[in-house]
GROMACS .gro file of C-alpha atoms in nm:
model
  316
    1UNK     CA    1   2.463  -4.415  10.463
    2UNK     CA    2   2.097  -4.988  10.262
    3UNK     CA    3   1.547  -5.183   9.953
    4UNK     CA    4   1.819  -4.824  10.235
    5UNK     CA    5   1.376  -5.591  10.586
    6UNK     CA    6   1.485  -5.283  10.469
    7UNK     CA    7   1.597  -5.078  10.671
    8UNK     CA    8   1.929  -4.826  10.867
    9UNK     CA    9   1.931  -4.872  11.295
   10UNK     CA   10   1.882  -4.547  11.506
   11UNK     CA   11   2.202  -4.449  11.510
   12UNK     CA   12   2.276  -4.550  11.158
   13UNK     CA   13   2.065  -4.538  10.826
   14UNK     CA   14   1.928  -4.806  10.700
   15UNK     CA   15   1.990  -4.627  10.355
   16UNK     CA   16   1.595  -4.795   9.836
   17UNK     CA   17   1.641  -4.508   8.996
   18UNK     CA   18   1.408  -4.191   8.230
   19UNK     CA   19   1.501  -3.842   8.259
   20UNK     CA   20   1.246  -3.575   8.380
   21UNK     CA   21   1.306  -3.179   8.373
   22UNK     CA   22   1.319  -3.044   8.675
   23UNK     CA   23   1.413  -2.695   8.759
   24UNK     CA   24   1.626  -2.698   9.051
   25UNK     CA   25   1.701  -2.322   9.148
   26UNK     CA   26   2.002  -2.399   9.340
   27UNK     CA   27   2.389  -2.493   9.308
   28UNK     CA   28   2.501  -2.723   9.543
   29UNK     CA   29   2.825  -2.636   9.645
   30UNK     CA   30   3.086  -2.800   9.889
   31UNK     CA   31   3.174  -2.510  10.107
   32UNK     CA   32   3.386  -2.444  10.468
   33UNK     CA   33   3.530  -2.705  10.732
   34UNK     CA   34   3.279  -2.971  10.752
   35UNK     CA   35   3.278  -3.073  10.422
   36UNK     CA   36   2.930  -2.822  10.445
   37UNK     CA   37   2.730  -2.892  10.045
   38UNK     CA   38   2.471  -2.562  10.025
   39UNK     CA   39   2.217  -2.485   9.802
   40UNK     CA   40   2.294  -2.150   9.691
   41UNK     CA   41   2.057  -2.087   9.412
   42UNK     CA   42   1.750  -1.825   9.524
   43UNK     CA   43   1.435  -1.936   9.582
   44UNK     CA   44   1.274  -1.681   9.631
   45UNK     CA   45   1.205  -1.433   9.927
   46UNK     CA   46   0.982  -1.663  10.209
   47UNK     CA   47   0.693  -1.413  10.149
   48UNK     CA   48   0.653  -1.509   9.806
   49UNK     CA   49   0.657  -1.872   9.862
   50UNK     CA   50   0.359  -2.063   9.878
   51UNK     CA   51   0.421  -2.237  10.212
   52UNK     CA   52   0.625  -2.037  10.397
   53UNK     CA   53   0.398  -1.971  10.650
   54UNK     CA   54   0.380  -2.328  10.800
   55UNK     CA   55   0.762  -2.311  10.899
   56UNK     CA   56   0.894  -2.208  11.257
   57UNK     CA   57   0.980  -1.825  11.269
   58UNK     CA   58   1.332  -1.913  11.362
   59UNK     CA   59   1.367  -2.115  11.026
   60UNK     CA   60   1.186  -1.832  10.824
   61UNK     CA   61   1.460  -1.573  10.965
   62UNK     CA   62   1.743  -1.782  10.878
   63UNK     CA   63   1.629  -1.874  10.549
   64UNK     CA   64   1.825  -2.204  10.560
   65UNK     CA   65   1.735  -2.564  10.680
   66UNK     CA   66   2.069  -2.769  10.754
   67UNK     CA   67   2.061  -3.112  10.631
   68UNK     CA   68   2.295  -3.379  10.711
   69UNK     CA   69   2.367  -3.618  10.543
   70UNK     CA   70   2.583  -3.869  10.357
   71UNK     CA   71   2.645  -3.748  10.068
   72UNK     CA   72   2.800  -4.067   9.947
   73UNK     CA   73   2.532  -4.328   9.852
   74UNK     CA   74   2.421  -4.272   9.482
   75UNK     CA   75   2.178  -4.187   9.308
   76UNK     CA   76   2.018  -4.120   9.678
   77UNK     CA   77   2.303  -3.801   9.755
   78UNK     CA   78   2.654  -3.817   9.582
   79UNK     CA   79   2.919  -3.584   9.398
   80UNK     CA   80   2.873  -3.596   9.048
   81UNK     CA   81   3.283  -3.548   8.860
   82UNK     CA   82   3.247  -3.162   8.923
   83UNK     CA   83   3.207  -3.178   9.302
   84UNK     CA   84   2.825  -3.070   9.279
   85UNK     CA   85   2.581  -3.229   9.509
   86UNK     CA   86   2.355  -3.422   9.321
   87UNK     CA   87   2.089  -3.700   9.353
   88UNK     CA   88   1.720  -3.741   9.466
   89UNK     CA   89   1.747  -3.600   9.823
   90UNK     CA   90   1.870  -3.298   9.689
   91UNK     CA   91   1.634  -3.242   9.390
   92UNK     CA   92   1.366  -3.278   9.647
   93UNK     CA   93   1.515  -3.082   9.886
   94UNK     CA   94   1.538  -2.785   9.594
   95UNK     CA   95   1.191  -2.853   9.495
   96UNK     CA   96   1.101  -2.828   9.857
   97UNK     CA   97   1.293  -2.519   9.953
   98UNK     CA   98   1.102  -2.341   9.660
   99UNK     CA   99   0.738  -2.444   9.827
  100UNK     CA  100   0.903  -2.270  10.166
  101UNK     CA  101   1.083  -2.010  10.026
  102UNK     CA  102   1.436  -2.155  10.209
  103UNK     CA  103   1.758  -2.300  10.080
  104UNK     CA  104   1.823  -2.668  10.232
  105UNK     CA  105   2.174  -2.667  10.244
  106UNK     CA  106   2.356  -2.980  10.293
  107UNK     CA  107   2.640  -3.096  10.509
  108UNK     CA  108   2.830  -3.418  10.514
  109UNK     CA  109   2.849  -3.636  10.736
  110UNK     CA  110   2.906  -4.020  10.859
  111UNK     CA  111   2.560  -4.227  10.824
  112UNK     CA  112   2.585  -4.345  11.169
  113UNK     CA  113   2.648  -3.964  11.350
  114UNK     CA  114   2.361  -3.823  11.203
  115UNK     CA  115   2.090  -3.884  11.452
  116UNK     CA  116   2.338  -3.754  11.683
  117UNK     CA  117   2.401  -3.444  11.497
  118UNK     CA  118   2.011  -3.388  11.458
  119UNK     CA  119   2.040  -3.436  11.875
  120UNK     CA  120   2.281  -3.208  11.923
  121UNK     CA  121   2.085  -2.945  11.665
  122UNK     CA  122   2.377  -2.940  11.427
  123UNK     CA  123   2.115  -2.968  11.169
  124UNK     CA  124   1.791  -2.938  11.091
  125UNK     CA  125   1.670  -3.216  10.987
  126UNK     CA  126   1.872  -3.555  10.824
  127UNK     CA  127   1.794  -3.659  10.489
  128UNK     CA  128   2.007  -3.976  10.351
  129UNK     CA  129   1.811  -4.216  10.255
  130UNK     CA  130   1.737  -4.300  10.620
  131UNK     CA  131   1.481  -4.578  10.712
  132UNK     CA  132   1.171  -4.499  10.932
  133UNK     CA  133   1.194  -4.734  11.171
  134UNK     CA  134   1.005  -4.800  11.515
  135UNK     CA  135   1.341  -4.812  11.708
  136UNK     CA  136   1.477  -4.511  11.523
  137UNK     CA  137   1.111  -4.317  11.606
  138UNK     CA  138   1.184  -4.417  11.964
  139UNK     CA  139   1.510  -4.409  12.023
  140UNK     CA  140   1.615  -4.751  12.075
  141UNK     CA  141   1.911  -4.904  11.956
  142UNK     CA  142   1.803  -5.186  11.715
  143UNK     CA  143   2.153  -5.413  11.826
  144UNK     CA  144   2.116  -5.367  12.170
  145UNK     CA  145   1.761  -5.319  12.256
  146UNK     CA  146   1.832  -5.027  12.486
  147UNK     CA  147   1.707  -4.695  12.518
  148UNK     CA  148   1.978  -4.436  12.384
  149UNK     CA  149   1.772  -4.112  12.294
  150UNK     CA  150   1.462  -3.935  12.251
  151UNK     CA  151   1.369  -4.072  11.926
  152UNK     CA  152   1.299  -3.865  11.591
  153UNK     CA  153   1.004  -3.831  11.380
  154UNK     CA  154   1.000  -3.900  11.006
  155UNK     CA  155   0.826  -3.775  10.689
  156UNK     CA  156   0.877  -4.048  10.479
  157UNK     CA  157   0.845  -3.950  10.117
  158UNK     CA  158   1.033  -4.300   9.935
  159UNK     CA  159   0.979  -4.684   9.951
  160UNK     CA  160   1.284  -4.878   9.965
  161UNK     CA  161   1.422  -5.268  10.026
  162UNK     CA  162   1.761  -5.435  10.044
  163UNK     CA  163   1.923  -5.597   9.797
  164UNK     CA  164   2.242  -5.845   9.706
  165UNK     CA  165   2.485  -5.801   9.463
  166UNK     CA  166   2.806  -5.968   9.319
  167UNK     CA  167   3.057  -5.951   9.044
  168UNK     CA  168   2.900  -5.951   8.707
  169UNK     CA  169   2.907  -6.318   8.588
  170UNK     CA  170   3.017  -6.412   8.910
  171UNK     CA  171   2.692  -6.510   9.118
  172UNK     CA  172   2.854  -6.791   9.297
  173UNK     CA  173   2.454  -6.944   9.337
  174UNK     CA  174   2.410  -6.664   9.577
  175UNK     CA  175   2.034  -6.560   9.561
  176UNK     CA  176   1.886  -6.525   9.898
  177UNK     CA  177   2.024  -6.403  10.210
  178UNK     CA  178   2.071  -6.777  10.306
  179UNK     CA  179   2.304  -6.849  10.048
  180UNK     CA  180   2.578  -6.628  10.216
  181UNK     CA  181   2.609  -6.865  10.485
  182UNK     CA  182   3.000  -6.946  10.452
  183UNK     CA  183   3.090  -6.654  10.249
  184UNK     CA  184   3.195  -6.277  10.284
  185UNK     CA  185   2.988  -6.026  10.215
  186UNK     CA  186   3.061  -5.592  10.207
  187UNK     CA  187   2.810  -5.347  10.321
  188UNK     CA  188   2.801  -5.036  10.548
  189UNK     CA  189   2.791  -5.021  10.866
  190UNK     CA  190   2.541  -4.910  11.017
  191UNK     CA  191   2.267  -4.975  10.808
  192UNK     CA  192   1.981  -5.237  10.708
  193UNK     CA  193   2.230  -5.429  10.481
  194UNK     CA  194   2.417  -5.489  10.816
  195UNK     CA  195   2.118  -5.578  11.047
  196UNK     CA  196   1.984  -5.865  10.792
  197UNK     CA  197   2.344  -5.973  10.813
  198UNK     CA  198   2.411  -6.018  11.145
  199UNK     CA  199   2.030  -6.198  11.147
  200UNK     CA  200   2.117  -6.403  10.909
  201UNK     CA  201   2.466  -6.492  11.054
  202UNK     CA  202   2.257  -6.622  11.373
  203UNK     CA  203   2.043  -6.880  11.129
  204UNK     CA  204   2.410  -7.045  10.962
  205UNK     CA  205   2.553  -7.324  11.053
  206UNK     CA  206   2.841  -7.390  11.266
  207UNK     CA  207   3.140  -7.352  11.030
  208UNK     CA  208   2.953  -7.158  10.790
  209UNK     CA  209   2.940  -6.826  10.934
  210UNK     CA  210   2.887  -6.544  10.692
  211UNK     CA  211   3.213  -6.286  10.730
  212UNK     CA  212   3.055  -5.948  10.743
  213UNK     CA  213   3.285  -5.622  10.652
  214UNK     CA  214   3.117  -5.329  10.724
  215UNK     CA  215   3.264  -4.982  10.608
  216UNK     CA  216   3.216  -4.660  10.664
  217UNK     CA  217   3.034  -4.555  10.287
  218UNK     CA  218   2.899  -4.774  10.039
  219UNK     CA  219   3.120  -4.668   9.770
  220UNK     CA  220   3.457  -4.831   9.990
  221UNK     CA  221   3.212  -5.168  10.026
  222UNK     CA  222   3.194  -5.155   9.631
  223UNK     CA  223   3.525  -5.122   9.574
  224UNK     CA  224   3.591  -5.388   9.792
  225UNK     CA  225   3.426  -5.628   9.617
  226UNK     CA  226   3.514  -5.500   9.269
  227UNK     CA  227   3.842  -5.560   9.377
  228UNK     CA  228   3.769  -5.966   9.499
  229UNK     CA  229   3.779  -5.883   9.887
  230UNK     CA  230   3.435  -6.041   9.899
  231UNK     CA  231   3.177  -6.239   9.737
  232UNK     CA  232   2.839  -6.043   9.732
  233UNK     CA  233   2.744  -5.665   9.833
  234UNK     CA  234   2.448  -5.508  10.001
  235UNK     CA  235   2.299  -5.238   9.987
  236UNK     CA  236   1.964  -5.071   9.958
  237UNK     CA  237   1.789  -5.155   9.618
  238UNK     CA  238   1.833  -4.807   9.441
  239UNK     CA  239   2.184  -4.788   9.549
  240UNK     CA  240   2.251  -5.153   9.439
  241UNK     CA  241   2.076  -5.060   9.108
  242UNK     CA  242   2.248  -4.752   9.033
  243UNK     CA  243   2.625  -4.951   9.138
  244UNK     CA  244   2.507  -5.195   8.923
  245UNK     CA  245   2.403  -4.965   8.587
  246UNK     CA  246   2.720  -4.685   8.634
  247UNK     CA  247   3.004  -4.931   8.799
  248UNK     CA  248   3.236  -5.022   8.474
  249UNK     CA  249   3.029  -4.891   8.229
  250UNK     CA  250   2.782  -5.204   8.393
  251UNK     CA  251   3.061  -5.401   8.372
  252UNK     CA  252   3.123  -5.472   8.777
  253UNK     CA  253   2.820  -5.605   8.925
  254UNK     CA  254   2.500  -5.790   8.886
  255UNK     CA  255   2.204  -5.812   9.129
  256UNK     CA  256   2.085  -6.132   9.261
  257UNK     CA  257   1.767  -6.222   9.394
  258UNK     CA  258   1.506  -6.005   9.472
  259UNK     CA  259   1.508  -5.712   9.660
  260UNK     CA  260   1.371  -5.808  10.049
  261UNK     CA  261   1.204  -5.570  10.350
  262UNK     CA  262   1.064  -5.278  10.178
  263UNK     CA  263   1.027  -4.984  10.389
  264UNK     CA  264   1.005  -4.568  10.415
  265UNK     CA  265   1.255  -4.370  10.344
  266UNK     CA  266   1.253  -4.059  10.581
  267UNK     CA  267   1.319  -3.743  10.623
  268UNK     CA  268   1.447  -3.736  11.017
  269UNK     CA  269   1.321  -3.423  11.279
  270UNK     CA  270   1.351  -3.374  11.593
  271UNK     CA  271   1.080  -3.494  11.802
  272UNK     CA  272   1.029  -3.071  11.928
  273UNK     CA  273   1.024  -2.935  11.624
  274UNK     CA  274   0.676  -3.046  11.548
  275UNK     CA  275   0.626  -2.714  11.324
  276UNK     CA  276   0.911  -2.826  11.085
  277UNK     CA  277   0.779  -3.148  11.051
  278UNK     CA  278   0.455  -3.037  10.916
  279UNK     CA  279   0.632  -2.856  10.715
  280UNK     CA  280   0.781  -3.014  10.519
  281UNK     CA  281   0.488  -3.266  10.481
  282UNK     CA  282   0.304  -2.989  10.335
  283UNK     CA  283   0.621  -2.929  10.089
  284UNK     CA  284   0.592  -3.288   9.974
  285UNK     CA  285   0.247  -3.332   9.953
  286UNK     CA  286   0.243  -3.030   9.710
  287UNK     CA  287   0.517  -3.157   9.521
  288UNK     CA  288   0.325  -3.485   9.471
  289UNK     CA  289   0.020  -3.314   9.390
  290UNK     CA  290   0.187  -3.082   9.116
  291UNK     CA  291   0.388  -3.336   8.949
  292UNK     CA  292   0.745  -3.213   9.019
  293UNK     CA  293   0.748  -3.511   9.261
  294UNK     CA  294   0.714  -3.789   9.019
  295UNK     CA  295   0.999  -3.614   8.790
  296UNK     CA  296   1.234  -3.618   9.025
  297UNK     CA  297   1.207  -4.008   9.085
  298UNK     CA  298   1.153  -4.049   8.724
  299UNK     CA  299   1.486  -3.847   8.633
  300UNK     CA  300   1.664  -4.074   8.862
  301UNK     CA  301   1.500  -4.443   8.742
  302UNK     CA  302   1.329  -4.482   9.067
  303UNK     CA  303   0.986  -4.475   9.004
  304UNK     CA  304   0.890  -4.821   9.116
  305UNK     CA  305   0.930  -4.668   9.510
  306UNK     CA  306   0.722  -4.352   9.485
  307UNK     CA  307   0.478  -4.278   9.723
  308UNK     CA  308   0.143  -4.103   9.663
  309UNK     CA  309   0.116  -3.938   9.997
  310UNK     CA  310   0.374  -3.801  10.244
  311UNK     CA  311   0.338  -3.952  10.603
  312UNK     CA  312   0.456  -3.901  10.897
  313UNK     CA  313   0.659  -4.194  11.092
  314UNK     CA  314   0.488  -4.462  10.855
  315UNK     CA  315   0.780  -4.741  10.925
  316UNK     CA  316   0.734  -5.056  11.135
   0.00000   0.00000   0.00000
């Protein structure tokens, strides 16, 4: 499930908000064992789509891409109060199924498993506001240095950085990631949040150790520190943002500082499915190109991290 140095470790995310129409054909619905979220709205026979041809036969004949992800890090993915599926993964997910004639249907899961499900071919792709990172590209495990898969490649399509937050009113002088040296700060694990953390931890002084509790969605990290278990938050900037606008009415939190390690969001594939990949570069580039793009980020207050160009594996 992290401005998601900004960025989620390979086998975690790294997870960065006005209102724009866009017409997304689909429902998403939460469906079956697995908690499985899918797009059930038509759009449209693969023929009739514009860029259907660019996808791998076996996709075409399916008529689905599975996505995992966490659908618990808003306004990224989340469940609105109905139980729908909403946020900006899955608006561009809609307005990319339409460009390929397929229905991206989404399935929950843990932050930190969905590499491994991607591995395993469980999904498709994963699209939760995952970092593109060098070690995730590679397959290197960011704490440990060592080599633990193949790697993935991204299509990055948002720009993102960490950011701090505490209680509203409640700053406690914290502004930088220095000034949690000595306190306790909330995050999930997994993720960018938690890297810059532990980095940081390694810079205090003795006696002054930051105490870092890591959980396993943003959303428990938040309540955590809404309810005084902790003295700042982290998260990625358009999740802080969106905690900080929605949480209490904007009564909870406040951000602090500024917003540190911008990087690209990505859209995770398999290193052998080089086809899909393309793909669904193609998809965003239209979707850049026609507009529908910039609604979707400006429908969800995030316009500051759009890209003008989709790229492939763009992160450092």
């Amino acid at each position: 499930m992290a401005a998601r140095t900004t960025r989620r470790t390979p086998a975690a995310k790294s997870r960065l908000v006005a209102v724009g129409a866009i017409a997304v054909a689909a429902t998403l619905l939460v469906t079956g064992c697995g908690d499985q979220t899918k797009d059930s709205g038509d759009t449209g026979s693969t023929s009739a789509a514009p860029l259907a041809d660019k996808l791998p036969q076996s996709i075409r004949d399916k008529g689905v891409v599975k996505v995992g992800s966490d659908i618990a890090y808003a306004p990224v993915e989340f469940k609105d109060d109905s139980g729908k599926v909403v946020g900006i993964d899955p608006d561009l997910a809609a307005a990319m199924g339409k460009q390929l004639g397929v229905t991206f249907e989404f399935e929950n899961g843990t932050f930190d498993t969905l590499i491994t499900g991607l591995r395993s071919k469980r999904y498709d792709v994963a699209m939760s506001a995952m970092t593109d990172t060098k070690d995730r590209q590679e397959g290197i495990d960011a704490e440990t240095g060592k080599k633990v898969g193949e790697g993935v490649d991204f299509v990055d399509y948002f720009t993102a950085g960490v950011s701090i937050y505490t209680k509203k009113g409640d700053d406690q002088g914290i502004k930088t990631w220095a000034d949690l040296c000595g306190k306790k700060v909330v995050l999930q694990r997994g993720t960018v949040s938690e890297d810059l953390a532990k980095a940081e931890n390694e810079k205090c002084p003795a006696g002054k150790k930051i105490a870092i509790e890591a959980f396993d969605n943003d959303q428990q990290a938040q309540t955590r520190l809404r309810a005084g278990g902790a003295n700042a938050g982290s998260s990625d900037f358009p999740v802080a943002a969106y905690a900080v606008k929605t949480s209490g009415g904007g009564k909870d939190f406040e951000l602090v500082g500024e917003q540190v390690e911008a990087a690209p969001y990505g859209i995770a594939v398999a290193k052998s499915n080089t086809e899909l990949r393309d793909a669904l570069k193609a998809a965003l580039d239209a979707l850049i190109e026609n507009g529908e793009y910039q609604k979707i980020m400006d429908k969800w207050g995030v316009a500051e991290g759009s890209i003008d160009k989709a790229t492939i594996n763009g992160g450092k």
